[in-house]
CSV table of C-alpha atoms and ligand atoms in Angstrom, one decimal:
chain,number,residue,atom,x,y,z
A,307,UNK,CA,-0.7,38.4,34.5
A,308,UNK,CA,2.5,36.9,32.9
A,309,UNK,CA,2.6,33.7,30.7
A,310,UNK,CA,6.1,32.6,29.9
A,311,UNK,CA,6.9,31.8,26.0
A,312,UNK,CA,10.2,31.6,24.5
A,313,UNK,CA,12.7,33.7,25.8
A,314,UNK,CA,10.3,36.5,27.1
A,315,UNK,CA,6.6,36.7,29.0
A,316,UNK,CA,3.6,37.5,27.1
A,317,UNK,CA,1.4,40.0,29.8
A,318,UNK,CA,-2.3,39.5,29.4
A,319,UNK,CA,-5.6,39.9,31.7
A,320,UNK,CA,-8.2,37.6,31.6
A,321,UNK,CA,-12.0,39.0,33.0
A,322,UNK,CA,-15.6,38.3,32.5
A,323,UNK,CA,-17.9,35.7,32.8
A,324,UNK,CA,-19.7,34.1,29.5
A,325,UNK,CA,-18.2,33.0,26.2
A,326,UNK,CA,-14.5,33.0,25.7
A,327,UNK,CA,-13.2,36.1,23.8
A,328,UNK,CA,-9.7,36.9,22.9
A,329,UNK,CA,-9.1,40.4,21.9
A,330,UNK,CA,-5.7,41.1,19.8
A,331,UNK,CA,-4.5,44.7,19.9
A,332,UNK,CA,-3.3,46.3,16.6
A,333,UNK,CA,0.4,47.9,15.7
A,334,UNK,CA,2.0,49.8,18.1
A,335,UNK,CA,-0.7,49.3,21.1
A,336,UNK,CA,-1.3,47.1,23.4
A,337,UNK,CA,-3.8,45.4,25.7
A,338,UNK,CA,-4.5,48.8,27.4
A,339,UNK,CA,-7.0,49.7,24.4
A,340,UNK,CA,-9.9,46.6,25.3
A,341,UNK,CA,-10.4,48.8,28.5
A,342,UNK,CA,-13.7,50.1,27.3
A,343,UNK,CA,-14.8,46.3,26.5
A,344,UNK,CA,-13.3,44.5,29.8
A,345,UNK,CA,-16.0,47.4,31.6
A,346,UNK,CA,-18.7,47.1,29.3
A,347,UNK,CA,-18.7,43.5,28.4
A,348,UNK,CA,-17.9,41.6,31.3
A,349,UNK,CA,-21.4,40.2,32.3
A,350,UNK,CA,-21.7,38.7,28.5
A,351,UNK,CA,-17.8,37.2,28.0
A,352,UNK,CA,-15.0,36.0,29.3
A,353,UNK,CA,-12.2,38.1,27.9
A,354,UNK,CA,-8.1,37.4,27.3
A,355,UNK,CA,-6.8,40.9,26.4
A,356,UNK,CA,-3.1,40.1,25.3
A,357,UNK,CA,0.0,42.2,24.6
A,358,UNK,CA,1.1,41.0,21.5
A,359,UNK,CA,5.4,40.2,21.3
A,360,UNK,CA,7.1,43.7,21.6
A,361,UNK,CA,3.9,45.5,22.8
A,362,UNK,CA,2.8,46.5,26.1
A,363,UNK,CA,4.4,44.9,28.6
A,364,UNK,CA,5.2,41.5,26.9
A,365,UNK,CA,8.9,41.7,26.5
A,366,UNK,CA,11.7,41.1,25.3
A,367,UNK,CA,11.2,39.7,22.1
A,368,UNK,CA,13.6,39.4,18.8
A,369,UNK,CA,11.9,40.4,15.6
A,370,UNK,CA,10.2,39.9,12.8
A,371,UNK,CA,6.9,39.0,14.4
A,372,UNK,CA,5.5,37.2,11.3
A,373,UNK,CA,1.9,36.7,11.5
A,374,UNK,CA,2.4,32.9,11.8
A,375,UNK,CA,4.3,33.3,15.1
A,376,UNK,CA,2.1,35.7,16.9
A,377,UNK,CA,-0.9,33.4,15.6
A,378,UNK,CA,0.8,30.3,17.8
A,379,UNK,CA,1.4,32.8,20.8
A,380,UNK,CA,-2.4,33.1,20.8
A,381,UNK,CA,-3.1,29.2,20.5
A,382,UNK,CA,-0.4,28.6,23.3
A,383,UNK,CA,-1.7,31.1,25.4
A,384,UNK,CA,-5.4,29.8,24.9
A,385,UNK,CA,-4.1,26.2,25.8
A,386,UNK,CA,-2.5,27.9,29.0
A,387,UNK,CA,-5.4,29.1,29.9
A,388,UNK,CA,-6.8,25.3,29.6
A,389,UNK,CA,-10.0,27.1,27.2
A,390,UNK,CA,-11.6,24.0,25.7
A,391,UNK,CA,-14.4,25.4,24.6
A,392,UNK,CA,-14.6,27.3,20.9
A,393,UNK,CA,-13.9,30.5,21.5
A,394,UNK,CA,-14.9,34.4,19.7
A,395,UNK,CA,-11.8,35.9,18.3
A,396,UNK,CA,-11.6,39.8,18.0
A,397,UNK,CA,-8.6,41.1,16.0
A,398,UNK,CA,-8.2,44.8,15.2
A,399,UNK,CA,-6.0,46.0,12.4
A,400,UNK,CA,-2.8,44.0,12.9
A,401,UNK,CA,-5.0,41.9,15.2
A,402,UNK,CA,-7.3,41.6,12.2
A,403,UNK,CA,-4.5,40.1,10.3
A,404,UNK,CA,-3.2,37.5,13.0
A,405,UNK,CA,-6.9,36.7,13.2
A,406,UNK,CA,-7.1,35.5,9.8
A,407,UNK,CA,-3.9,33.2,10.3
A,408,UNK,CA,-4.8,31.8,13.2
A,409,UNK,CA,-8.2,31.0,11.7
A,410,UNK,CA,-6.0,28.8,8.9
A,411,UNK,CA,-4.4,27.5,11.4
A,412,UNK,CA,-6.9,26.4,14.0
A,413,UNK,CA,-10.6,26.6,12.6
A,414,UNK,CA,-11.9,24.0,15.2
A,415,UNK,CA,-11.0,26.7,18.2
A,416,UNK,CA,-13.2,29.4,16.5
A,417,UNK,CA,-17.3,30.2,17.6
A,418,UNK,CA,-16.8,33.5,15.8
A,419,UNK,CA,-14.7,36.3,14.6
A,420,UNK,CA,-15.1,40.2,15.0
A,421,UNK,CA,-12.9,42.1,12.5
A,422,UNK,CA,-12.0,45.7,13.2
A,423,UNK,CA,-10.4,48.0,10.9
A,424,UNK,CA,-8.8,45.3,9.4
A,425,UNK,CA,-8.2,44.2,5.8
A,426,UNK,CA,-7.0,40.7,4.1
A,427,UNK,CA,-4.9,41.6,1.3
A,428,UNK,CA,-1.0,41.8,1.7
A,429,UNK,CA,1.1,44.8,1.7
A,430,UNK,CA,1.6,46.5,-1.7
A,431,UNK,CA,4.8,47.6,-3.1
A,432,UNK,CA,4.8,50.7,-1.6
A,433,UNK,CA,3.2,49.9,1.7
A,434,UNK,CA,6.2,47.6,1.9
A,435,UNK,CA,8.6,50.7,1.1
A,436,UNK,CA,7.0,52.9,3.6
A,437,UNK,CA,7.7,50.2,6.4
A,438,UNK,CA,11.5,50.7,5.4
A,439,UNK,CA,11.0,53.9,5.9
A,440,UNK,CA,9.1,53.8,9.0
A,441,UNK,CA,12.0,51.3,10.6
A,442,UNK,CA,14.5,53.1,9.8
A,443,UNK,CA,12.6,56.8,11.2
A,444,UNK,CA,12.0,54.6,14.7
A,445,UNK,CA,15.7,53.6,14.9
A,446,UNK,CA,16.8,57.1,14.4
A,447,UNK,CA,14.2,59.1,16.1
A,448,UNK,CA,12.7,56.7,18.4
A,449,UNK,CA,8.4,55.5,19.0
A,450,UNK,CA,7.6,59.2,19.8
A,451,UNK,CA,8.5,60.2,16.2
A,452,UNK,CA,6.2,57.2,15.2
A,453,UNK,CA,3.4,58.0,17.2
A,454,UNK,CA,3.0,61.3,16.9
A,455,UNK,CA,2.9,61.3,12.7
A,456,UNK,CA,0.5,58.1,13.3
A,457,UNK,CA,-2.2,59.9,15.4
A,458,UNK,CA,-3.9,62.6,13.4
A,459,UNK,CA,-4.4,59.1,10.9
A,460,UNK,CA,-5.0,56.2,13.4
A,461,UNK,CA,-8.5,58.5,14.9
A,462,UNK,CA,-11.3,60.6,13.4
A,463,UNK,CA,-11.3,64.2,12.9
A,464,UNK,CA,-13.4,64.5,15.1
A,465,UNK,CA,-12.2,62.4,17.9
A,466,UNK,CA,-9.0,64.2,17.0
A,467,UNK,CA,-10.8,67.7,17.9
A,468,UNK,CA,-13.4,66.7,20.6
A,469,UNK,CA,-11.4,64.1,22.8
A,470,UNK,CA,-7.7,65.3,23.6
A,471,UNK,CA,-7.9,63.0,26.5
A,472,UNK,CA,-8.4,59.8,24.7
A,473,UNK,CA,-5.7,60.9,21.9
A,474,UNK,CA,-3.3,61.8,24.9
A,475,UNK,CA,-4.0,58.1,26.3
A,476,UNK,CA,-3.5,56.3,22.2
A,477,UNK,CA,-0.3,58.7,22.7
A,478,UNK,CA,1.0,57.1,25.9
A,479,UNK,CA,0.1,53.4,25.2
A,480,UNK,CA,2.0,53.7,21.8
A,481,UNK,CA,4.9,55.5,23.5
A,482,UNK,CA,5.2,52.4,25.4
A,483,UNK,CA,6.2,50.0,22.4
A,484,UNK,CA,9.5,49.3,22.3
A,485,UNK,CA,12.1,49.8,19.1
A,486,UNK,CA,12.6,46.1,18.9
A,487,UNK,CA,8.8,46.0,18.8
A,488,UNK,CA,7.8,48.3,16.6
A,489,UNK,CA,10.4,47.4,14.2
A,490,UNK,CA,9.2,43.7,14.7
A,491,UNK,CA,5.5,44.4,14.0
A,492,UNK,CA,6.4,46.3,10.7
A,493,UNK,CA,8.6,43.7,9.5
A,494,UNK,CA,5.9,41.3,10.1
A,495,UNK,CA,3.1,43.1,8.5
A,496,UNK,CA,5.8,43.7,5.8
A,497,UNK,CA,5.8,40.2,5.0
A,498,UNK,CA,2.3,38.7,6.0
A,499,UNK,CA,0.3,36.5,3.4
A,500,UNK,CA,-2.6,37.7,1.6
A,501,UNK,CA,-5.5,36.0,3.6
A,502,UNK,CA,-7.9,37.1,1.1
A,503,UNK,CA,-8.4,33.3,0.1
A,504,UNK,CA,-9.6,32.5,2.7
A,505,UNK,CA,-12.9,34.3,2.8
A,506,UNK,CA,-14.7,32.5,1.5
A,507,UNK,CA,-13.7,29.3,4.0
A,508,UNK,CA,-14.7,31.1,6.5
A,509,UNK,CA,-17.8,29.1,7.8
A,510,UNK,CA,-18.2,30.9,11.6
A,511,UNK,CA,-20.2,34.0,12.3
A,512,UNK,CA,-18.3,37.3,11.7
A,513,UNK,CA,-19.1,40.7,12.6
A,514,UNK,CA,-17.5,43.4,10.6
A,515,UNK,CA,-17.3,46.7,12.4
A,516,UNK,CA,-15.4,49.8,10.8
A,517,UNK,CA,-14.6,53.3,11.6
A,518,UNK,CA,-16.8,55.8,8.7
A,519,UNK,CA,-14.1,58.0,9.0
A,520,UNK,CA,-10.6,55.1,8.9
A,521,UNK,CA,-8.1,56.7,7.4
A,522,UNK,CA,-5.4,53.7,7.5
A,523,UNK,CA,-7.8,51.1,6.4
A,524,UNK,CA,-10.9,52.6,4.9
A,525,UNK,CA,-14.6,51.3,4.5
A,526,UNK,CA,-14.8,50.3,1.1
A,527,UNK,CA,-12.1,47.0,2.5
A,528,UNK,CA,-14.6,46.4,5.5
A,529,UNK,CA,-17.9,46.3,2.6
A,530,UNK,CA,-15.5,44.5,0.3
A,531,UNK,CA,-14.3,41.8,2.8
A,532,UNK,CA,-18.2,41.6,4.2
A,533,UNK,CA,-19.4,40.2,0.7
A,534,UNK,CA,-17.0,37.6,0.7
A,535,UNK,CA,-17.6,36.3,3.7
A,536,UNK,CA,-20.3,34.6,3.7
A,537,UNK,CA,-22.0,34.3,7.2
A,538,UNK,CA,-21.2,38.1,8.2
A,539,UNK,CA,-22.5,41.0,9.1
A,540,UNK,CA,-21.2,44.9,9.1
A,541,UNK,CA,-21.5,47.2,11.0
A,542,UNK,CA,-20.2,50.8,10.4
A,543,UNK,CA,-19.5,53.5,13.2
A,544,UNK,CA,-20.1,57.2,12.3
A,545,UNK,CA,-17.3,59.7,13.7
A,546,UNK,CA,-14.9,57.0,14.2
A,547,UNK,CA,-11.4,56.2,12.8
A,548,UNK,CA,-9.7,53.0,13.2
A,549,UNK,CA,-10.1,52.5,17.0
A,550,UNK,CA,-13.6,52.4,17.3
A,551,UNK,CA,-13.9,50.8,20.3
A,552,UNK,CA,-12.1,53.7,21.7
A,553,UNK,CA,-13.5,56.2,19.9
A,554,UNK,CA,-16.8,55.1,20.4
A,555,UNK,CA,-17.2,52.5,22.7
A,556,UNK,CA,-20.8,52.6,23.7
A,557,UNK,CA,-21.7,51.6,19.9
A,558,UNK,CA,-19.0,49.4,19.8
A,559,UNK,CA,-19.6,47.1,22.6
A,560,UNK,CA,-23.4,47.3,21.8
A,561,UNK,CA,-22.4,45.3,18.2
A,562,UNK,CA,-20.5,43.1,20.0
A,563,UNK,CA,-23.1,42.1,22.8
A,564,UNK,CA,-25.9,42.0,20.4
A,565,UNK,CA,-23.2,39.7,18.1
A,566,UNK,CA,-23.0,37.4,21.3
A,567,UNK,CA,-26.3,37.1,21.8
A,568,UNK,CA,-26.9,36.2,18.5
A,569,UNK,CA,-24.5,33.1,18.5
A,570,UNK,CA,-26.7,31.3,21.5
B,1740,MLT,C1,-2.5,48.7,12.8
B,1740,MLT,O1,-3.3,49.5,13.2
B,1740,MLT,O2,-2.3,47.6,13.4
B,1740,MLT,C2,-1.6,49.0,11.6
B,1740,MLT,O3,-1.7,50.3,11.3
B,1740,MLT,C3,-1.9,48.1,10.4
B,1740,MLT,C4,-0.9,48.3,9.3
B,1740,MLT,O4,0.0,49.1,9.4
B,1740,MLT,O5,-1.1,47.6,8.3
């Protein structure tokens, strides 16, 4: 489905039956990676996947995609969907990060929170460098270039070695990000504030769950982030990198269903 924002369309699905849950996709993915939640879960919640600006097929969009902005895409695509009740929000990575904003934002629209592979300190000097880098490697070699120096990083060794398939499909979603996209996601995670803050004000249920084997983001930031918060719990997937619910979705849509149940 197609909601209409600005001067573009925001492309999202919306399945399930059971508490409201919006997944947000991290940088350069899209919607496409929830699949193994929209068939798992669907009994237990009542899902938004979205394709964030740039991603997917959400299009065409202006950069930079500050965390702020993509944060009220979420609210306005909530209130299009008329959801009044308080809803479970599940941000990986960059989804982790507009997670954290639009919690600042909007608290009272929040049941709960699932962070994956995420973190909420800001970039560091050099992080920032490499996105310079990385913008100006897309604009002269194009998403392929991106993708294919992300993927031995963005999944496990293992998952690397044992599952071609599913690193063939992370290949072909990310191919699908545009230039304008991906150089409007990086800009944005450039320059996103450090939510670490506001840890300790977050007063919902949060379940932590983190790839053993993240490369990008690794554990110690999950364990650091789950003793600051004070109402969460962790969970930590064995021979998976920072798409666990792809990389092993059985486990990961088990922590989030027994997370659900917990709330009711
Ligand atoms: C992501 O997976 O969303 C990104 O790798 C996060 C980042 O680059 O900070």
């Amino acid at each position: 489905m197609k909601y209409q924002l600005d001067n573009g369309f925001l492309a999202y699905d919306h399945n399930g039956i059971g508490i409201p849950l919006l997944f947000i996709h991290g940088y350069p993915l899209s919607r496409r990676i929830w699949i193994p939640q929209l068939e798992g879960l669907s009994d237990i919640a009542s899902m938004i996947t979205l394709d964030i600006r740039g991603h997917g097929e959400s299009y065409p969009f202006e950069g930079p995609y500050l965390m702020d902005l993509l944060a009220v895409d979420c609210k306005r695509l909530i209130d299009a969907l008329n959801i009044k009740t308080p809803i479970l929000v599940c941000g990986l990575s960059m989804g982790g990060y507009v997670t954290f904003t639009l919690f600042h934002k909007y608290p009272q629209i929040f049941r709960g929170m699932i962070l994956t592979s995420t973190k909420p300190g800001p970039d560091s000097s050099e992080a920032k460098r490499n996105r310079e880098v990385s913008i100006k490697n897309v604009r002269e070699y194009g998403v392929p270039f991106i993708a294919d120096n992300m993927l031995p990083k963005i999944v496990s060794p293992v998952t690397l070695s044992a599952k071609p398939d599913l690193v063939n499909t992370i290949r072909d979603i990310m191919i699908e990000t545009s230039v304008q996209g991906v150089v409007g996601a990086l800009n944005g995670m450039r320059d996103r504030p450090d939510s670490t803050p506001l840890l300790p004000h977050i007063n919902i249920p949060v379940l932590i769950v983190h790839g053993a084997d993240d490369q990008l983001i690794p554990i110690q930031e999950a364990n650091s982030m789950s003793q600051q918060i004070s109402n969460s719990r962790i969970i930590t997937i064995p021979e998976a990198g920072h798409l666990p619910n792809l990389e092993q979705p059985e486990i990961y849509n088990k922590a989030i269903r027994d997370f659900i149940q917990s709330l009711v």
